[in-house]
Tab-separated table of C-alpha atoms in Angstrom:
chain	number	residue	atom	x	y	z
A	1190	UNK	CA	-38.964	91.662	-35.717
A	1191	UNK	CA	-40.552	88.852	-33.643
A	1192	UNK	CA	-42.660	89.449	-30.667
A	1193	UNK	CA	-41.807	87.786	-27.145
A	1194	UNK	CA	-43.957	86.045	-24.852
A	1195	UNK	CA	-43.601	87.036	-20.860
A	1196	UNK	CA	-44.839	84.398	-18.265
A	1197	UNK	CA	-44.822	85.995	-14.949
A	1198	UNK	CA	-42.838	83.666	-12.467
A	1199	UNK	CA	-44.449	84.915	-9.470
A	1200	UNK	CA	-46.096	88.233	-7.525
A	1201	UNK	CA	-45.000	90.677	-5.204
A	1202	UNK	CA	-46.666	91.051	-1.739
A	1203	UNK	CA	-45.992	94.924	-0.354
A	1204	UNK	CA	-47.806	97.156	1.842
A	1205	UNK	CA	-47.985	99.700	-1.031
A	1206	UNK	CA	-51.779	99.423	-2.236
A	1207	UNK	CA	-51.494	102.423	-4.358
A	1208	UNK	CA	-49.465	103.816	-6.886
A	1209	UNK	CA	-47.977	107.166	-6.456
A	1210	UNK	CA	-46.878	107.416	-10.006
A	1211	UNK	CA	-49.896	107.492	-12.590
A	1212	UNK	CA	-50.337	108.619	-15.853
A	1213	UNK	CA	-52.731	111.215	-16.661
A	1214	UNK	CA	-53.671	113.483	-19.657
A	1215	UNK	CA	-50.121	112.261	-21.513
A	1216	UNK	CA	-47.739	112.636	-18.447
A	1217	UNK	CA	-46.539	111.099	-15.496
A	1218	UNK	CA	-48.189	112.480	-12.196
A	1219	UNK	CA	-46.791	111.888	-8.760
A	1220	UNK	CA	-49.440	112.253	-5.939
A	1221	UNK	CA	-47.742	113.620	-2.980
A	1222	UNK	CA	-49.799	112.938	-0.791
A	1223	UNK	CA	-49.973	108.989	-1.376
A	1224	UNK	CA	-45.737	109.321	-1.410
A	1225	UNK	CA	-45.361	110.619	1.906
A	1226	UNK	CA	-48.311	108.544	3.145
A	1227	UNK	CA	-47.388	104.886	1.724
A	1228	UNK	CA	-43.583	105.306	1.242
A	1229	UNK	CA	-42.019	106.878	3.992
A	1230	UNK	CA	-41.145	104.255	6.152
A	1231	UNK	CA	-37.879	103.037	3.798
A	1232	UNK	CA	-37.177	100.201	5.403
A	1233	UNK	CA	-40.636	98.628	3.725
A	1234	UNK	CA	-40.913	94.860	3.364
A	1235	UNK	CA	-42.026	93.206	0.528
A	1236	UNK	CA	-42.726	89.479	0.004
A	1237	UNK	CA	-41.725	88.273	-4.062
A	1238	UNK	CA	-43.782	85.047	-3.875
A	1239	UNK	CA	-42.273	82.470	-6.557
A	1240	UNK	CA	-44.286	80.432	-8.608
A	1241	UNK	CA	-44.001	76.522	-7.217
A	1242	UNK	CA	-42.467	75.979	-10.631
A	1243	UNK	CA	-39.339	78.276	-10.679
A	1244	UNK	CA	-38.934	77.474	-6.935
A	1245	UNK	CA	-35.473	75.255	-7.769
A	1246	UNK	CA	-34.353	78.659	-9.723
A	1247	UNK	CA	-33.964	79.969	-6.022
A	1248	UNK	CA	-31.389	77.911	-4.587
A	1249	UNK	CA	-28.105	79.290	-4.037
A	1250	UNK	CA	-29.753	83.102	-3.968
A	1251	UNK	CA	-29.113	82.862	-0.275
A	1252	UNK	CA	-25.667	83.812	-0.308
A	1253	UNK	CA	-26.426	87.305	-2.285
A	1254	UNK	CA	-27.189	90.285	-0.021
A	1255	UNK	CA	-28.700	92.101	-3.027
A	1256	UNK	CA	-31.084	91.270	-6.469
A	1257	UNK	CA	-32.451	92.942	-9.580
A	1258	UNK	CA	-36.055	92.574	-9.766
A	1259	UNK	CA	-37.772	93.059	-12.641
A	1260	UNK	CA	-41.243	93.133	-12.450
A	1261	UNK	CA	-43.922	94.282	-15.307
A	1262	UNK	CA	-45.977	97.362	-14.342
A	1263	UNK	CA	-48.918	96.143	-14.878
A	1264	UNK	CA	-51.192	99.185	-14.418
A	1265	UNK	CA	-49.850	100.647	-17.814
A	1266	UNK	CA	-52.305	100.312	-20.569
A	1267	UNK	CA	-51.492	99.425	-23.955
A	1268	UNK	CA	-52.085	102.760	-25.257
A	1269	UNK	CA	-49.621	104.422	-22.630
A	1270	UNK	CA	-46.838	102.310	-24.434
A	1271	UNK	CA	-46.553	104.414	-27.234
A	1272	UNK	CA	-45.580	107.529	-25.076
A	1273	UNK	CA	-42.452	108.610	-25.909
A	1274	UNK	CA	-41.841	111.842	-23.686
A	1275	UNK	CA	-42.803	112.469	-19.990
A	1276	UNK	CA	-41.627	115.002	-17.453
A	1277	UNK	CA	-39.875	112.747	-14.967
A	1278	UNK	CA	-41.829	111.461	-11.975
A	1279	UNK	CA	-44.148	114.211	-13.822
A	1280	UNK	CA	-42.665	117.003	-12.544
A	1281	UNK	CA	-43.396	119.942	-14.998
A	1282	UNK	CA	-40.199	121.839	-13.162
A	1283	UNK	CA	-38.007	119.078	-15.125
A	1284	UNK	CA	-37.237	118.728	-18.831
A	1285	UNK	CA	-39.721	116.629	-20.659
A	1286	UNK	CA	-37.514	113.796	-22.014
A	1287	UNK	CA	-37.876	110.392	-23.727
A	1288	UNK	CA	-38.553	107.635	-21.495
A	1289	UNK	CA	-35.556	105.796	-22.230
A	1290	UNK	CA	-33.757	108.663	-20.615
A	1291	UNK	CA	-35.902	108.133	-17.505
A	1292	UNK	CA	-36.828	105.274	-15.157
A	1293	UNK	CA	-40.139	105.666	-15.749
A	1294	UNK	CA	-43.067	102.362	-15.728
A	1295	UNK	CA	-44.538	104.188	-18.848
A	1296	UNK	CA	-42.443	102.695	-22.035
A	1297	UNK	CA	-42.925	100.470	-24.854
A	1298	UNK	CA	-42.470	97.347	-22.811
A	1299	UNK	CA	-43.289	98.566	-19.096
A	1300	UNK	CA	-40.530	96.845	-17.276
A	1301	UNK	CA	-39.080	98.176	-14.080
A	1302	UNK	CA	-35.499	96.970	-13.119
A	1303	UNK	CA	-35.079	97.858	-8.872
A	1304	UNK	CA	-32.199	96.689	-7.262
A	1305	UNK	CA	-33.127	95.490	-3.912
A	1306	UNK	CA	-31.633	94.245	-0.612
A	1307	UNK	CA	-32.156	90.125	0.548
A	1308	UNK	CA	-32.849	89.803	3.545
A	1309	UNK	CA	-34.046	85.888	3.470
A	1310	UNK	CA	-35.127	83.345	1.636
A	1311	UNK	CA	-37.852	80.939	2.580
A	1312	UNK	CA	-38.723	78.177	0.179
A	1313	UNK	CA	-40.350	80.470	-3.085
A	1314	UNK	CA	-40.653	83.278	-1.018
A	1315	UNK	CA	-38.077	85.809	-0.760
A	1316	UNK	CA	-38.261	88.752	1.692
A	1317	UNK	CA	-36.708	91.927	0.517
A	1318	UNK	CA	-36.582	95.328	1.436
A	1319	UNK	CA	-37.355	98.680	-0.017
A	1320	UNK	CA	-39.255	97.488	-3.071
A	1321	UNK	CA	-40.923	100.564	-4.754
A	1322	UNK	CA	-43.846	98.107	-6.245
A	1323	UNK	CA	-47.043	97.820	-5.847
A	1324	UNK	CA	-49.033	94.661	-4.419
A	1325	UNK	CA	-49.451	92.153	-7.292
A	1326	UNK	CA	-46.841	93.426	-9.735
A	1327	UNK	CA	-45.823	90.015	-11.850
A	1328	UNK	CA	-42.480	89.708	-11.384
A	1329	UNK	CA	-40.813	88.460	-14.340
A	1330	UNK	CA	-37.285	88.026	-13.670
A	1331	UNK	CA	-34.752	87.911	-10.243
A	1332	UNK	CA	-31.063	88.481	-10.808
A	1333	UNK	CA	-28.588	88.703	-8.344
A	1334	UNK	CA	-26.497	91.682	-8.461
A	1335	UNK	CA	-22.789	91.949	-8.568
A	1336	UNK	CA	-21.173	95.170	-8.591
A	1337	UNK	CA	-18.537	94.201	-11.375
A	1338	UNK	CA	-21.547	94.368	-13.527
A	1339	UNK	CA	-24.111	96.223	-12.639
A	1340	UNK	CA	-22.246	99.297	-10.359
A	1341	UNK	CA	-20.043	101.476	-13.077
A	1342	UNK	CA	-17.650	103.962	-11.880
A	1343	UNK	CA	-17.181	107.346	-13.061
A	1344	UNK	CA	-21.019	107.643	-13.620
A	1345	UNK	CA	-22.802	110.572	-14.768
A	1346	UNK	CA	-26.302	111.694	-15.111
A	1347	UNK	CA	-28.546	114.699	-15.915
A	1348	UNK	CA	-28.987	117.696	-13.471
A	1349	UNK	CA	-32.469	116.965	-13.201
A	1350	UNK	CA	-32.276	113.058	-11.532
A	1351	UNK	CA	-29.825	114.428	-8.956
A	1352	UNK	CA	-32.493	117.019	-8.337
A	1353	UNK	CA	-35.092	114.009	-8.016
A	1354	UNK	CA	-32.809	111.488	-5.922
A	1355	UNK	CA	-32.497	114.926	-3.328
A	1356	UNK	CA	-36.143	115.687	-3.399
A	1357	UNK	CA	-37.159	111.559	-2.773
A	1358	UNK	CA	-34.342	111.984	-0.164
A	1359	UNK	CA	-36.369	114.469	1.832
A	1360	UNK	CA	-39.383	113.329	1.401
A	1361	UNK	CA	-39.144	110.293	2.479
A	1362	UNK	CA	-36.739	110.779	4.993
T	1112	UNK	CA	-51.786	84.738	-14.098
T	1113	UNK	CA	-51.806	87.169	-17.352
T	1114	UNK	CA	-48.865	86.725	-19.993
T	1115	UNK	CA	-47.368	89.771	-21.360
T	1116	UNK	CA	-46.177	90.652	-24.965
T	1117	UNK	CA	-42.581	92.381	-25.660
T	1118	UNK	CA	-42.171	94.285	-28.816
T	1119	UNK	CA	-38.239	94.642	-29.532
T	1120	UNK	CA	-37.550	98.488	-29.599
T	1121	UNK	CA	-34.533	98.016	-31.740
T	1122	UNK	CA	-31.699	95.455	-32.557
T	1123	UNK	CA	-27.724	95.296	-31.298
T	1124	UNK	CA	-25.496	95.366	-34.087
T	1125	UNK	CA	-21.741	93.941	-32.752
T	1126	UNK	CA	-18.675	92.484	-33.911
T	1127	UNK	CA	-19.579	89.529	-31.547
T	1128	UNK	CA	-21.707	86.770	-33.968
T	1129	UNK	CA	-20.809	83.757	-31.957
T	1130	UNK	CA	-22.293	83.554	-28.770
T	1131	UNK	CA	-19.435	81.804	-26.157
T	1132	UNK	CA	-22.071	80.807	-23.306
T	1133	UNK	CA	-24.487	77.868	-25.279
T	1134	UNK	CA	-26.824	75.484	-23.751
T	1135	UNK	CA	-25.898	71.971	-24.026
T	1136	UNK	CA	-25.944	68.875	-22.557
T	1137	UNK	CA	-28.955	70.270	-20.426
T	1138	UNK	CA	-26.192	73.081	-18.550
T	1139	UNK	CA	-24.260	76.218	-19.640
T	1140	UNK	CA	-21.268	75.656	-21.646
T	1141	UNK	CA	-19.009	78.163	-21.987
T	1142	UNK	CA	-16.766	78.189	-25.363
T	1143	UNK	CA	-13.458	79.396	-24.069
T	1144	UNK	CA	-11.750	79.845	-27.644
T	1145	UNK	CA	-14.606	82.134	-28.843
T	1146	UNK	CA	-14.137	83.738	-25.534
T	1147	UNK	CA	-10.728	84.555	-25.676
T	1148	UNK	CA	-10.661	85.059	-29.727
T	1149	UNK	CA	-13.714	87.784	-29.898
T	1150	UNK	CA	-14.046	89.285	-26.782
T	1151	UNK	CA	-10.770	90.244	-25.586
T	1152	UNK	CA	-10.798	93.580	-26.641
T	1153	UNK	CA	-12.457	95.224	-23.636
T	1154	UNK	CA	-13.164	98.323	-25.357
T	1155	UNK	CA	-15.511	96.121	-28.019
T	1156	UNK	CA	-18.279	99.092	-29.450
T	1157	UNK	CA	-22.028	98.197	-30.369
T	1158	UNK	CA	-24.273	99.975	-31.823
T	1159	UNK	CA	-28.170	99.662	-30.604
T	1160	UNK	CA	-30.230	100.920	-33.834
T	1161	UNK	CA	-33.687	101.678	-32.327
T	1162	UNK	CA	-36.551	101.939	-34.511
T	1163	UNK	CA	-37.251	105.024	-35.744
T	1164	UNK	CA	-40.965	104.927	-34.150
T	1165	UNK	CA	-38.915	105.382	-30.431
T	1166	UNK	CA	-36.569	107.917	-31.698
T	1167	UNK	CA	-37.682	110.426	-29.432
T	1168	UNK	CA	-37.731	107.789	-26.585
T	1169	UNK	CA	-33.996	108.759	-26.341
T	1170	UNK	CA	-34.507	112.260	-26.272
T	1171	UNK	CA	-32.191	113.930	-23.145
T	1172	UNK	CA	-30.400	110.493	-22.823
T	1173	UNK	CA	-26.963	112.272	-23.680
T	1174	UNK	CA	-27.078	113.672	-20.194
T	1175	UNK	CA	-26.552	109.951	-18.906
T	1176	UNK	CA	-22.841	108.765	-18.878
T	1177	UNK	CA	-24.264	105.053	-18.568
T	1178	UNK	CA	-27.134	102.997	-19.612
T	1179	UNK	CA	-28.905	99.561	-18.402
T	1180	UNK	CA	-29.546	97.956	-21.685
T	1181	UNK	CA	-32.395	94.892	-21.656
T	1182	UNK	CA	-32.192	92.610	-24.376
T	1183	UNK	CA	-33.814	89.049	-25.464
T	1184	UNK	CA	-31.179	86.033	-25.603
T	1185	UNK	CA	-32.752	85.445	-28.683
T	1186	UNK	CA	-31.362	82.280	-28.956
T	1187	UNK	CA	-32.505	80.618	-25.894
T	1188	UNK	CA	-35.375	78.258	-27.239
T	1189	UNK	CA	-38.362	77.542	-26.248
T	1190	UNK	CA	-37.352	74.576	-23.938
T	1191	UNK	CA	-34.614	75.957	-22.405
T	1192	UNK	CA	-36.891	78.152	-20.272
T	1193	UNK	CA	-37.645	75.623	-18.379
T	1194	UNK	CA	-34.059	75.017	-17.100
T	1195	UNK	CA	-33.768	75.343	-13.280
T	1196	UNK	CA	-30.140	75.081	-12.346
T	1197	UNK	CA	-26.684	75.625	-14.632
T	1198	UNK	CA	-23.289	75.601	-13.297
T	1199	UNK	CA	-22.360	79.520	-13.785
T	1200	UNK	CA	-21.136	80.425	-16.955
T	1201	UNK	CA	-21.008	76.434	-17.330
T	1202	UNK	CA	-17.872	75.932	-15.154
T	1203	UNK	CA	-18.281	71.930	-13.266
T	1204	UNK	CA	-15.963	73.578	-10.582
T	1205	UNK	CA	-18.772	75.612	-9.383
T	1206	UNK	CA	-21.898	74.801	-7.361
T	1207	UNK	CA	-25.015	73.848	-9.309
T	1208	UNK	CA	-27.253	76.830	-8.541
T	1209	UNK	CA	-30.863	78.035	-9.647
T	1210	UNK	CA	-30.362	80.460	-12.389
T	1211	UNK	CA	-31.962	83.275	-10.340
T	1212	UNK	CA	-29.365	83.260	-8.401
T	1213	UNK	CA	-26.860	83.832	-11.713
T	1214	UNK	CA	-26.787	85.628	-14.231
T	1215	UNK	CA	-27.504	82.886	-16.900
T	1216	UNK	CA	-29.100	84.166	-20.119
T	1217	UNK	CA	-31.272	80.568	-19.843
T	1218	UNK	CA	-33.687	81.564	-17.367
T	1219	UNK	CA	-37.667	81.304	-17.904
T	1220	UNK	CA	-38.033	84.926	-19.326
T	1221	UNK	CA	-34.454	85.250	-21.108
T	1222	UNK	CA	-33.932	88.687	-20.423
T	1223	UNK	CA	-30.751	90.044	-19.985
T	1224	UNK	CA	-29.560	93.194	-18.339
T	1225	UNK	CA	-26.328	95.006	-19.003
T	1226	UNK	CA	-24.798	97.846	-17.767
T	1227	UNK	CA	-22.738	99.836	-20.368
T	1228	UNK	CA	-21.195	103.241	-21.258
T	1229	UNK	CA	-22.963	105.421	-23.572
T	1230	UNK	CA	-20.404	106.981	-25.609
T	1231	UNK	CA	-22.500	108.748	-28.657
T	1232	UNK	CA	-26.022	109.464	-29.340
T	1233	UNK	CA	-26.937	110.025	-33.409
T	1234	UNK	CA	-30.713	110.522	-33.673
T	1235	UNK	CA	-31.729	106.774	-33.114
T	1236	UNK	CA	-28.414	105.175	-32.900
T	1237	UNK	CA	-26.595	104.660	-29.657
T	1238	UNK	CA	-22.744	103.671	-29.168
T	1239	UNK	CA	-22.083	102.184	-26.068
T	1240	UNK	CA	-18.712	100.064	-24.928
T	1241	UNK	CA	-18.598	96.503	-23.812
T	1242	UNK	CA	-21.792	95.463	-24.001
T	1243	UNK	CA	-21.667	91.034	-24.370
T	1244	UNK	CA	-24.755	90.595	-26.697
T	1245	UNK	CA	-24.241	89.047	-30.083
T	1246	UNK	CA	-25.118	90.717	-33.015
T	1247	UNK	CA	-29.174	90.528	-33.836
T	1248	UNK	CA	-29.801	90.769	-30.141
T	1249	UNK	CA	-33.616	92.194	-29.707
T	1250	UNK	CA	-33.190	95.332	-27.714
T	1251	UNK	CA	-36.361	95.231	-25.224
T	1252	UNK	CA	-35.474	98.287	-23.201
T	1253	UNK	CA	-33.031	100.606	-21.868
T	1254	UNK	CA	-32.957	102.820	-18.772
T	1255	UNK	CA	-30.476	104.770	-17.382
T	1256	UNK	CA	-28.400	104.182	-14.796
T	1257	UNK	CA	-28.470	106.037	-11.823
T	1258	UNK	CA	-26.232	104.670	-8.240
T	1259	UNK	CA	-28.732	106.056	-6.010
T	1260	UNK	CA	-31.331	103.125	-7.423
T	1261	UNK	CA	-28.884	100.334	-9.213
T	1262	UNK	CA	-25.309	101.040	-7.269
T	1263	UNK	CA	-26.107	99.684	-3.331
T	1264	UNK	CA	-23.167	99.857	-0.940
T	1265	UNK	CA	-22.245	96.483	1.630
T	1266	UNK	CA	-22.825	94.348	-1.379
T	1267	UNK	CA	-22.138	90.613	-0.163
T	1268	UNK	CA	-21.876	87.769	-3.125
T	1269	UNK	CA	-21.701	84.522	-3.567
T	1270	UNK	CA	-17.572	83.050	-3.378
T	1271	UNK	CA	-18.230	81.110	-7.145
T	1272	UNK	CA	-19.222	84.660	-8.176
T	1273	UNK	CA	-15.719	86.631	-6.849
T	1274	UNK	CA	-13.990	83.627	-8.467
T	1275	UNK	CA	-15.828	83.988	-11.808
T	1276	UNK	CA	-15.123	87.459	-12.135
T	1277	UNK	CA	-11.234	87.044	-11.669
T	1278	UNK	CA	-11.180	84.450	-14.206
T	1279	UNK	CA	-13.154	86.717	-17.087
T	1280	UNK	CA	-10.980	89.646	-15.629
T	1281	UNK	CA	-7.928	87.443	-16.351
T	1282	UNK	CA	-9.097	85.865	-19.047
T	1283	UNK	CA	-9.819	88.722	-21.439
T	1284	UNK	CA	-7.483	91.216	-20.281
């Protein structure tokens, strides 16, 4: 099968310096200490700064209240894409599972898909809130998010991410 | 800033061959016969075959009752990344808008991101339900879906979008 090129279209600006999910000695590990330091406040601001280019591929964005961002985790190294199991947000309390069955930024093609809320637009630079990325992830894609296709009903999902939504929850309450 | 490279993880095999959103005429154009003669069925089943070297990548994924699937629009060329603005799903009636702000498979990284039920998992074959990618389709990623991080409540879109929805709603009912 054919390989695909990515061109970043533009970076994010954030607050968050430092990742609190790493991977060491072939798993995911979550530093605590960086969470509940870096990510509390939940109502974090990030900038996505659009490349001049794509600016055009903006317009009309303005009457969405929420996107899809994908942006490439760019900390991954090309030998952590050939992981296929990790404990999710490396917590050794959960099942070790593939990665597909996680949202984890270590997989073959480290993409990370967050839905996020708009809150304005400014020329190439959009203002959203509650992005869980780094400064100076490439972003490689914005969507805008409809609920007809991207919010399913009648969803289920494994004991252990309910577990990990309630202990985020807390934390960063 | 760096480019990235995407290795397909796998391919979609469908009963869809004939894609009914093309590129012409430098805008979307939406093919309403192959619309209404392939995709009516709703309840249309894929199959994503992922190569066997990310078997275990699924591993625990039958705990998930829905998946975000990523795949290339593999037939987006080269110069139709470059497209800044389409009329949604190639409709004149609509405003011209930046294809961030649709969900256009032309866009400068053609990714596309679906969100689909997972009905069977057989070592490295999934079976999910409705998923719109033709047959072939490069399968870049998948993730599962959780409504804590891709389901936001107060969701506000864009009037063309409401309107577009109805008329596929309609359309292939």
């Amino acid at each position: 099968m054919q390989n695909y090129l990515i061109k970043p279209i533009g970076v994010v600006r954030s607050d968050y310096r430092e990742a609190s999910l790493t991977f060491q000695e072939q798993d995911l590990e979550l530093d605590e200490e960086i969470l509940t330091r870096t990510r509390t406040n939940k109502g974090n601001i990030s900038e996505l700064i659009i490349n001049e280019e794509y600016k055009d591929c903006l317009d009309g964005i303005e009457d969405f209240s929420h996107i899809m961002v994908l942006y490439w985790s760019h900390r991954i190294n090309d030998e952590e894409r050939y992981i296929t199991k990790v404990h999710p947000a490396g917590k050794k309390e959960y099942p070790l599972v593939g990665v597909f069955a996680t949202r984890s930024p270590v997989r073959p093609n480290p993409i990370c898909a967050t839905t996020v809320e708009l809150l304005e637009r400014r020329e190439n630079v959009l203002k959203v809130k509650s992005l869980d990325a780094i400064d100076g992830s490439p972003i490689i894609d914005i969507k805008v998010h409809s609920p007809s296709y991207d919010s399913p009903s009648n969803v289920k999902q494994a004991d252990w991410m309910e577990e990990l939504i309630k202990y985020f929850r807390e934390k960063l309450k």
